[in-house]
């Protein structure tokens, strides 16, 4: 890569409090465009919190205070002129527990477009095409093409989670955030999701929180190790696992923390 | 410990038995009441009473000396018009309040609202009737320049105020039962608050909301005292909301005391009771089935 490096996500001295408990401390990171960045660290270290900052879903909780800067695609998302719906359109999120909406598979995929576009500006044929394309991207089309009218909450968990990823795609997001997307799935489903992530890699900037070291090694390009609200180390996945710079990182990947 | 334990082994079966009896007696009472009302009313049917006339004729002259007529249509129209008007007011108002309380309120404000709603539900219906008879009556007379304020409008508004607490509390429960993860999912996709309500919450909670509306209607149809006092006691089919009417329930309440026991008149009033019983039974049944989700698919 010879072009100057582009960053999709940059934070600058980011601090976050839940009431008066500080969950993030001076987090300054830069995540490269088009890469998969893994977020690892022991339970409670702030991975979910950091991830949820990137599209400001954190603000659903009334008790959150944030200081510092977050730039997504070069734009500070705390600027007053930022439109939350527009920003969230560009930064999609996949949650730890699959959370498809209690509507049909088809309408789950179309949900994003329906809320972001004028009423009736979507043609049926165009919509059909979008649904097929999105489901194909996550390897669900063959399984679900005859069940598009089925209620999404009745699918198997793996299918639900893939659907949750697929429903982001029609909005053409630049960033996809995933919070332990495989934690409620079995080993085989986990592999299927990983395969799907690698299929999407390069076209989207992805940030993946994971508990699973092996998964971080398999799918991520760069890795970020967090401990008690701080970022300890951020480097290429290879070097983080083989030659960690910080002794705490070494301890963690060798399994000396929980 | 051991004494306590021995006591428990004696008292527990007794308490269990008492609770069982309470449960059984509740069922027995319900059936007993239905049996009693139905027996009194059905006697008439076996004696060749014209059920079709009862349901389709507006001629209600139970006291006529020469020619007694028992057409309940005007009474049915009375109940229907007051209930419809009440629902036209109470449903949007009640559902709106339920949405507001469940989605827009801070927890503190929510508690306050719920207490107010419960207080509203606790006002005895005769007090509502009083408000209808005095305050609302005068208000309608001055506002609409009407000769009398005891009308469909009056009864409808009073009934709406009485149904709103039912609709709000059941509606709010069903919105609260929608998992927060749905809201979060929609919000993370960039949905605005209104889009979340309109596209996620209402479809997800629609069964509960429908049940809330049905129970509100059942409340309206069954209400007696307040509408008796507020609607002006005129047996006729209304042509506008400023007409006086009389409802099915009000008729029973007003006439049962004067009808000689086991006379035709007396038994027709029981037949009206059966009619009311049947209507509310089916509405409640529908609401129940919807809440349990059998209405789905
Ligand atoms: N909504 C919240 N209110 C208060 N504290 C919270 C909230 N969410 C998370 N925390 C606290 O913040 C810390 C970081 O949590 P989290 O980001 O969920 O960690 P991780 O995802 O790494 O397990 C934890 O100590 C947790 O208890
Ligand atoms: Mg977490």
XYZ file of C-alpha atoms and ligand atoms in Angstrom:
583
model
C 0.000 0.000 0.000
C 1.636 3.175 -1.154
C -1.238 5.651 -0.824
C -1.291 7.695 2.397
C -3.157 5.770 5.008
C -6.751 6.664 5.512
C -8.486 6.287 8.811
C -12.176 5.553 9.172
C -12.310 5.949 12.912
C -10.130 8.252 14.970
C -10.609 9.042 18.622
C -8.749 11.711 20.516
C -8.526 11.639 24.325
C -11.888 9.977 24.608
C -13.211 9.667 28.167
C -16.544 8.210 29.137
C -18.368 8.001 32.447
C -21.433 6.043 33.503
C -22.637 8.345 36.283
C -19.321 8.764 38.108
C -17.763 5.473 37.069
C -15.136 6.077 34.375
C -15.364 3.330 31.755
C -13.032 4.795 29.109
C -9.813 6.642 29.862
C -8.019 8.804 27.359
C -8.627 6.527 24.455
C -6.807 7.721 21.349
C -6.932 5.249 18.504
C -6.899 5.305 14.726
C -8.542 2.518 12.797
C -7.581 2.059 9.188
C -10.009 2.231 6.343
C -11.153 -1.102 4.958
C -9.514 -3.243 7.623
C -11.003 -5.496 10.259
C -9.907 -4.280 13.663
C -10.341 -6.655 16.566
C -11.092 -5.326 20.036
C -9.945 -7.668 22.777
C -9.617 -7.531 26.514
C -11.047 -9.049 29.659
C -14.701 -8.766 30.504
C -15.685 -5.318 31.735
C -12.682 -3.508 30.253
C -14.844 -1.240 28.112
C -14.903 -2.911 24.688
C -18.654 -2.659 24.279
C -18.613 0.868 25.630
C -15.982 1.992 23.120
C -17.761 0.305 20.239
C -21.064 1.887 21.149
C -19.435 5.322 21.115
C -18.748 5.030 17.415
C -22.364 5.467 16.444
C -23.492 7.147 19.641
C -25.973 4.443 20.696
C -24.408 4.899 24.109
C -26.556 7.947 24.513
C -29.638 5.794 24.946
C -28.591 5.479 28.549
C -29.296 8.713 30.333
C -26.271 8.461 32.630
C -23.452 8.747 30.094
C -20.998 11.662 29.901
C -18.371 11.810 27.179
C -15.396 14.089 26.617
C -12.873 14.122 23.794
C -13.282 13.640 20.092
C -14.479 10.901 17.778
C -13.978 11.333 14.088
C -15.672 8.940 11.732
C -14.643 9.278 8.103
C -12.959 12.530 9.054
C -16.022 14.089 10.618
C -16.357 14.745 14.335
C -19.560 12.960 15.268
C -20.132 15.200 18.260
C -20.321 18.326 16.097
C -23.663 20.033 16.563
C -24.451 19.865 12.844
C -24.189 16.058 12.769
C -27.457 14.335 11.990
C -27.698 11.192 14.085
C -29.801 9.250 11.569
C -27.388 10.066 8.750
C -24.369 9.194 10.853
C -25.909 5.883 11.937
C -26.701 5.096 8.356
C -22.969 5.228 7.633
C -21.995 3.379 10.807
C -23.938 0.155 11.233
C -24.009 -1.907 14.374
C -24.413 -5.621 15.104
C -25.208 -6.553 18.668
C -24.090 -9.349 20.924
C -27.536 -10.916 20.998
C -29.117 -11.139 17.545
C -31.906 -8.581 17.507
C -33.870 -8.768 14.273
C -37.095 -6.799 14.378
C -40.310 -8.761 14.859
C -41.292 -8.338 11.220
C -40.631 -10.439 8.127
C -37.164 -11.268 6.837
C -37.890 -9.111 3.808
C -38.982 -6.123 5.857
C -35.983 -6.450 8.154
C -33.692 -5.991 5.174
C -35.755 -3.100 3.868
C -36.185 -1.433 7.251
C -33.127 0.795 6.933
C -34.049 2.043 3.482
C -37.646 2.610 4.459
C -36.729 4.850 7.353
C -34.105 6.706 5.361
C -35.985 7.389 2.151
C -39.102 9.142 1.044
C -42.256 7.134 1.202
C -43.099 5.262 -1.994
C -39.803 6.113 -3.643
C -38.888 2.423 -3.563
C -40.075 0.236 -6.382
C -41.024 -3.343 -5.608
C -38.623 -4.757 -8.188
C -35.745 -2.652 -6.869
C -36.554 -3.730 -3.336
C -36.622 -7.398 -4.330
C -33.219 -7.007 -5.882
C -31.784 -5.301 -2.798
C -33.124 -8.038 -0.537
C -31.641 -10.761 -2.708
C -28.278 -9.030 -2.924
C -28.041 -8.377 0.799
C -28.991 -11.923 1.722
C -26.567 -13.314 -0.817
C -23.714 -11.307 0.707
C -24.221 -13.013 4.058
C -24.799 -16.464 2.520
C -28.437 -16.545 3.569
C -30.184 -16.315 0.230
C -30.286 -20.034 -0.499
C -31.660 -20.806 2.954
C -34.205 -18.047 3.084
C -35.297 -17.294 -0.437
C -38.535 -19.205 0.141
C -39.032 -17.808 3.630
C -38.858 -14.081 2.996
C -42.296 -13.600 4.518
C -41.358 -15.520 7.633
C -41.044 -13.631 10.876
C -37.357 -12.921 11.439
C -37.533 -13.589 15.158
C -38.500 -17.206 14.394
C -35.248 -17.981 12.542
C -32.318 -19.915 13.984
C -29.880 -17.757 15.948
C -27.153 -17.986 13.335
C -29.563 -16.910 10.627
C -30.824 -14.108 12.833
C -27.318 -12.791 13.354
C -26.508 -12.967 9.666
C -29.756 -11.173 8.953
C -28.742 -8.453 11.398
C -25.610 -7.941 9.342
C -27.479 -8.167 6.056
C -29.942 -5.476 7.048
C -27.090 -2.971 7.336
C -25.913 -3.479 3.786
C -28.705 -1.728 1.821
C -27.712 1.498 3.577
C -24.199 1.163 2.144
C -22.468 1.773 5.448
C -18.779 2.600 5.514
C -18.240 1.175 8.954
C -19.724 -1.939 10.538
C -19.405 -2.405 14.275
C -19.852 -5.878 15.726
C -20.096 -6.602 19.422
C -19.199 -10.239 20.079
C -21.383 -11.278 17.167
C -20.746 -14.972 17.769
C -21.081 -15.167 21.511
C -24.527 -16.743 21.388
C -23.676 -19.142 18.566
C -22.156 -22.608 18.407
C -18.790 -23.365 16.837
C -20.139 -24.156 13.409
C -22.275 -21.031 13.219
C -19.312 -19.021 14.436
C -17.264 -20.310 11.541
C -20.052 -19.434 9.143
C -20.204 -15.878 10.467
C -16.438 -15.502 10.260
C -16.475 -16.669 6.688
C -19.103 -14.077 5.974
C -17.050 -11.360 7.636
C -14.050 -12.212 5.500
C -16.325 -12.001 2.483
C -17.226 -8.449 3.462
C -13.659 -7.479 4.375
C -12.018 -4.775 2.322
C -15.316 -3.237 1.283
C -16.258 -2.124 4.763
C -14.254 -0.956 7.724
C -15.139 -3.380 10.471
C -14.573 -3.314 14.190
C -15.138 -6.574 15.985
C -15.267 -7.061 19.715
C -14.424 -10.591 20.626
C -13.691 -12.708 23.604
C -12.274 -15.388 21.496
C -8.527 -15.053 20.876
C -8.569 -17.558 18.070
C -11.318 -15.615 16.351
C -9.396 -12.364 16.685
C -6.396 -14.035 15.061
C -8.455 -15.564 12.293
C -10.415 -12.544 11.167
C -8.743 -9.321 12.231
C -6.020 -7.380 10.436
C -5.195 -5.223 13.400
C -5.890 -5.763 17.035
C -6.492 -3.501 19.956
C -6.021 -4.707 23.510
C -7.912 -2.912 26.264
C -7.646 -3.117 30.011
C -9.749 -1.253 32.565
C -10.901 1.389 30.154
C -7.510 2.039 28.598
C -6.056 0.983 25.296
C -2.858 -0.869 26.108
C -1.696 -1.912 22.705
C -2.718 -1.495 19.109
C -0.821 -3.215 16.326
C -1.070 -5.705 13.512
C -2.778 -8.836 14.720
C 0.224 -10.976 13.839
C 2.654 -8.957 15.879
C 0.258 -8.410 18.771
C -0.087 -12.122 19.238
C 3.456 -13.160 18.422
C 5.495 -10.302 19.846
C 3.331 -8.233 22.202
C 5.019 -5.015 23.257
C 3.346 -4.736 26.623
C 3.665 -7.374 29.310
C -0.037 -7.037 30.170
C -0.954 -7.913 26.595
C 1.267 -10.935 26.833
C -0.370 -11.974 30.070
C -3.804 -11.664 28.572
C -3.191 -13.592 25.379
C -1.553 -16.320 27.343
C -4.713 -16.586 29.370
C -3.539 -15.133 32.635
C -6.597 -12.852 32.946
C -10.203 -13.981 32.961
C -37.523 -24.500 64.075
C -39.176 -27.853 64.744
C -42.268 -26.298 66.372
C -42.490 -23.823 63.530
C -42.085 -26.666 61.129
C -44.812 -28.750 62.711
C -47.156 -25.784 62.763
C -46.506 -25.252 59.096
C -47.364 -28.822 58.240
C -50.723 -28.313 59.935
C -51.551 -24.829 58.705
C -50.331 -25.109 55.150
C -52.877 -27.669 53.955
C -55.635 -25.644 55.626
C -54.571 -22.423 53.946
C -54.255 -24.258 50.679
C -57.778 -25.584 51.100
C -59.140 -22.100 51.857
C -57.493 -20.623 48.782
C -58.863 -23.479 46.717
C -62.372 -22.783 48.036
C -62.030 -19.101 47.171
C -61.053 -19.979 43.645
C -63.858 -22.459 43.177
C -66.443 -20.144 44.688
C -65.462 -17.381 42.255
C -66.211 -19.725 39.374
C -69.432 -20.904 41.024
C -70.575 -17.323 41.511
C -69.967 -16.384 37.909
C -71.909 -19.361 36.654
C -74.553 -18.848 39.319
C -75.098 -15.256 38.249
C -75.275 -16.180 34.616
C -77.686 -19.008 35.374
C -79.917 -16.755 37.471
C -80.047 -13.980 34.879
C -80.485 -16.387 32.014
C -83.250 -18.364 33.728
C -85.246 -15.244 34.432
C -84.785 -13.972 30.887
C -85.221 -17.216 28.994
C -88.528 -18.030 30.625
C -89.958 -15.364 28.400
C -88.514 -16.921 25.259
C -90.261 -20.205 26.013
C -93.528 -18.342 26.279
C -93.346 -17.185 22.681
C -91.703 -13.794 23.148
C -90.847 -12.167 19.829
C -87.055 -11.941 19.886
C -86.896 -10.331 16.462
C -89.148 -7.510 17.562
C -87.068 -7.146 20.709
C -83.936 -6.605 18.665
C -85.348 -4.531 15.803
C -88.202 -2.407 17.082
C -87.572 0.991 18.646
C -90.923 0.861 20.443
C -90.231 0.572 24.146
C -93.542 0.937 25.979
C -93.397 -1.424 28.946
C -95.927 0.620 30.922
C -98.565 1.105 28.263
C -101.874 -0.115 29.569
C -103.437 -1.258 26.341
C -100.475 -2.339 24.251
C -97.174 -3.115 25.923
C -94.272 -3.178 23.507
C -90.723 -4.293 24.236
C -88.531 -3.133 21.367
C -84.989 -2.564 22.564
C -83.557 -1.027 19.382
C -83.557 2.507 20.756
C -81.783 1.280 23.861
C -79.264 -0.623 21.781
C -78.783 2.539 19.732
C -78.337 4.467 22.952
C -75.621 2.156 24.210
C -73.978 1.977 20.789
C -73.916 5.737 20.214
C -72.562 6.595 23.642
C -69.957 3.823 23.481
C -68.851 4.740 19.962
C -68.447 8.380 20.849
C -66.610 7.446 24.033
C -64.235 5.233 22.079
C -63.691 7.869 19.392
C -62.410 10.087 22.188
C -60.804 7.554 24.508
C -58.895 5.395 22.016
C -56.670 8.093 20.479
C -56.343 9.798 23.816
C -55.627 6.614 25.751
C -53.182 5.141 23.247
C -51.463 8.501 22.904
C -51.080 8.725 26.650
C -49.818 5.130 26.808
C -47.169 5.895 24.182
C -46.217 9.111 25.906
C -45.868 7.472 29.288
C -43.955 4.473 28.046
C -41.661 6.181 25.518
C -41.230 9.836 26.359
C -41.354 10.100 30.129
C -38.538 10.104 32.614
C -38.998 7.300 35.168
C -40.069 9.800 37.818
C -42.678 11.468 35.663
C -43.901 8.019 34.599
C -44.593 7.023 38.192
C -46.499 10.243 38.760
C -48.618 9.656 35.688
C -49.384 6.100 36.672
C -50.571 7.212 40.079
C -52.811 9.841 38.486
C -54.216 7.261 36.089
C -54.907 4.884 38.946
C -56.663 7.641 40.848
C -58.764 8.348 37.794
C -59.721 4.673 37.668
C -60.682 4.731 41.328
C -63.286 7.475 41.038
C -66.704 5.838 41.655
C -68.994 5.932 38.667
C -71.688 7.804 40.564
C -69.232 10.648 41.003
C -68.651 10.680 37.268
C -72.420 10.764 36.864
C -72.498 13.739 39.154
C -69.949 15.555 37.057
C -72.038 14.765 33.995
C -75.222 15.940 35.603
C -73.821 19.254 36.801
C -70.580 20.452 35.242
C -70.803 18.831 31.802
C -74.504 19.586 31.549
C -73.971 23.301 31.971
C -70.918 23.309 29.787
C -72.837 21.727 26.915
C -75.777 24.060 27.341
C -73.567 27.148 27.163
C -71.193 25.877 24.481
C -73.774 24.546 22.058
C -76.713 26.674 23.077
C -78.611 23.432 23.584
C -81.863 23.143 25.544
C -80.436 20.317 27.627
C -76.929 19.105 28.262
C -77.740 15.526 29.215
C -76.938 13.980 25.868
C -74.934 11.417 23.924
C -72.093 13.925 23.981
C -72.194 14.232 27.740
C -72.362 10.476 28.337
C -69.700 9.847 25.708
C -67.227 12.265 27.272
C -67.845 10.922 30.765
C -67.489 7.353 29.555
C -64.332 8.271 27.658
C -62.816 9.652 30.840
C -63.736 6.413 32.573
C -62.291 4.186 29.843
C -59.032 6.078 29.417
C -57.378 4.609 32.533
C -58.116 1.064 31.330
C -56.717 1.784 27.891
C -53.679 3.627 29.215
C -52.654 1.051 31.754
C -53.101 -1.999 29.538
C -51.643 -0.150 26.553
C -48.638 0.959 28.542
C -48.075 -2.577 29.814
C -48.018 -3.938 26.307
C -45.595 -1.268 25.092
C -43.358 -1.930 28.057
C -43.392 -5.619 27.163
C -41.726 -4.871 23.813
C -38.079 -5.881 24.316
C -35.743 -2.923 24.503
C -33.455 -4.631 22.009
C -35.985 -3.812 19.267
C -35.809 -0.125 20.072
C -32.037 -0.297 20.218
C -31.817 -2.123 16.900
C -33.990 0.444 15.169
C -32.187 3.347 16.780
C -28.798 2.007 15.723
C -30.101 1.881 12.159
C -30.845 5.579 12.415
C -34.562 5.495 13.096
C -36.014 8.565 14.762
C -38.190 8.321 17.816
C -41.373 8.538 15.789
C -40.189 5.977 13.306
C -39.432 3.608 16.161
C -42.934 4.088 17.553
C -44.662 3.851 14.235
C -42.645 1.118 12.591
C -41.485 -1.024 15.486
C -43.459 -0.528 18.678
C -46.981 -0.321 17.326
C -46.649 -3.465 15.182
C -44.877 -5.321 17.984
C -47.437 -4.334 20.617
C -50.508 -4.379 18.416
C -52.153 -7.330 20.149
C -51.881 -5.759 23.547
C -53.051 -2.413 22.249
C -56.060 -3.989 20.582
C -56.894 -5.764 23.810
C -56.632 -2.452 25.639
C -59.143 -0.936 23.247
C -61.515 -3.887 23.568
C -61.421 -3.786 27.339
C -62.079 -0.064 27.156
C -65.148 -0.779 25.024
C -66.314 -3.463 27.427
C -65.988 -0.950 30.225
C -68.100 1.488 28.254
C -70.855 -0.948 27.394
C -71.162 -2.222 30.926
C -71.172 1.157 32.665
C -74.515 2.029 34.231
C -74.629 4.759 36.809
C -72.646 7.453 35.078
C -74.454 7.136 31.753
C -77.799 6.883 33.486
C -77.156 10.264 35.035
C -75.491 11.917 32.054
C -77.558 10.923 29.040
C -80.971 12.376 29.812
C -83.164 9.336 29.999
C -84.969 9.578 26.674
C -85.794 6.349 24.868
C -85.167 7.269 21.259
C -82.760 6.685 18.443
C -80.394 9.680 18.477
C -79.844 11.785 15.380
C -77.012 13.876 16.712
C -74.668 13.883 19.657
C -76.852 16.566 21.221
C -79.827 14.204 21.550
C -80.717 12.542 24.805
C -80.746 8.739 24.856
C -81.038 5.875 27.246
C -78.721 2.903 27.322
C -79.419 -0.772 27.959
C -77.799 -0.657 31.358
C -79.586 2.529 32.402
C -82.915 0.963 31.481
C -82.362 -2.004 33.748
C -81.261 0.215 36.593
C -84.192 2.592 36.177
C -87.006 0.102 35.644
C -86.214 -3.080 37.473
C -87.355 -1.690 40.810
C -90.781 -0.839 39.459
C -91.480 -3.894 37.336
C -93.571 -6.518 39.176
C -91.491 -9.634 39.847
C -91.847 -12.311 37.124
C -93.948 -10.018 34.940
C -93.086 -9.767 31.238
C -91.504 -6.399 31.835
C -89.347 -7.795 34.614
C -88.208 -10.672 32.454
C -87.481 -8.479 29.435
C -85.135 -6.498 31.631
C -83.362 -9.730 32.444
C -83.184 -10.504 28.770
C -81.403 -7.184 28.321
C -79.076 -8.388 31.038
C -78.392 -11.540 29.045
C -77.692 -9.415 25.981
C -75.185 -7.272 27.895
C -73.636 -10.320 29.463
C -73.167 -11.912 26.058
C -71.668 -8.788 24.506
C -69.156 -8.262 27.278
C -68.360 -11.937 27.432
C -67.390 -11.988 23.776
C -65.430 -8.748 23.968
C -63.517 -9.972 26.983
C -62.939 -13.331 25.371
C -61.614 -11.644 22.243
C -59.339 -9.425 24.325
C -58.079 -12.450 26.222
C -57.372 -14.456 23.117
C -55.599 -11.502 21.556
C -53.453 -10.965 24.624
C -52.496 -14.620 24.668
C -51.529 -14.314 21.029
C -54.007 -16.796 19.629
C -55.114 -13.941 17.415
C -51.774 -14.153 15.657
C -51.854 -15.851 12.259
N -25.159 1.187 31.218
C -24.157 1.116 32.118
N -24.275 1.758 33.301
C -23.284 1.700 34.216
N -22.136 1.032 34.046
C -21.965 0.360 32.893
C -22.966 0.373 31.869
N -22.521 -0.382 30.828
C -21.296 -0.825 31.192
N -20.957 -0.387 32.424
C -19.684 -0.643 33.114
O -18.643 -0.187 32.286
C -17.569 -1.109 32.271
C -17.284 -1.524 30.853
O -18.357 -2.292 30.358
P -18.409 -2.896 28.908
O -18.047 -1.836 27.960
O -19.714 -3.543 28.744
O -17.243 -3.980 28.979
P -16.912 -5.176 27.994
O -17.782 -5.059 26.798
O -15.473 -5.015 27.698
O -17.155 -6.431 28.746
C -17.987 -2.263 33.158
O -17.357 -2.098 34.408
C -19.461 -2.125 33.281
O -19.886 -2.553 34.563
Mg -19.278 -6.433 26.088
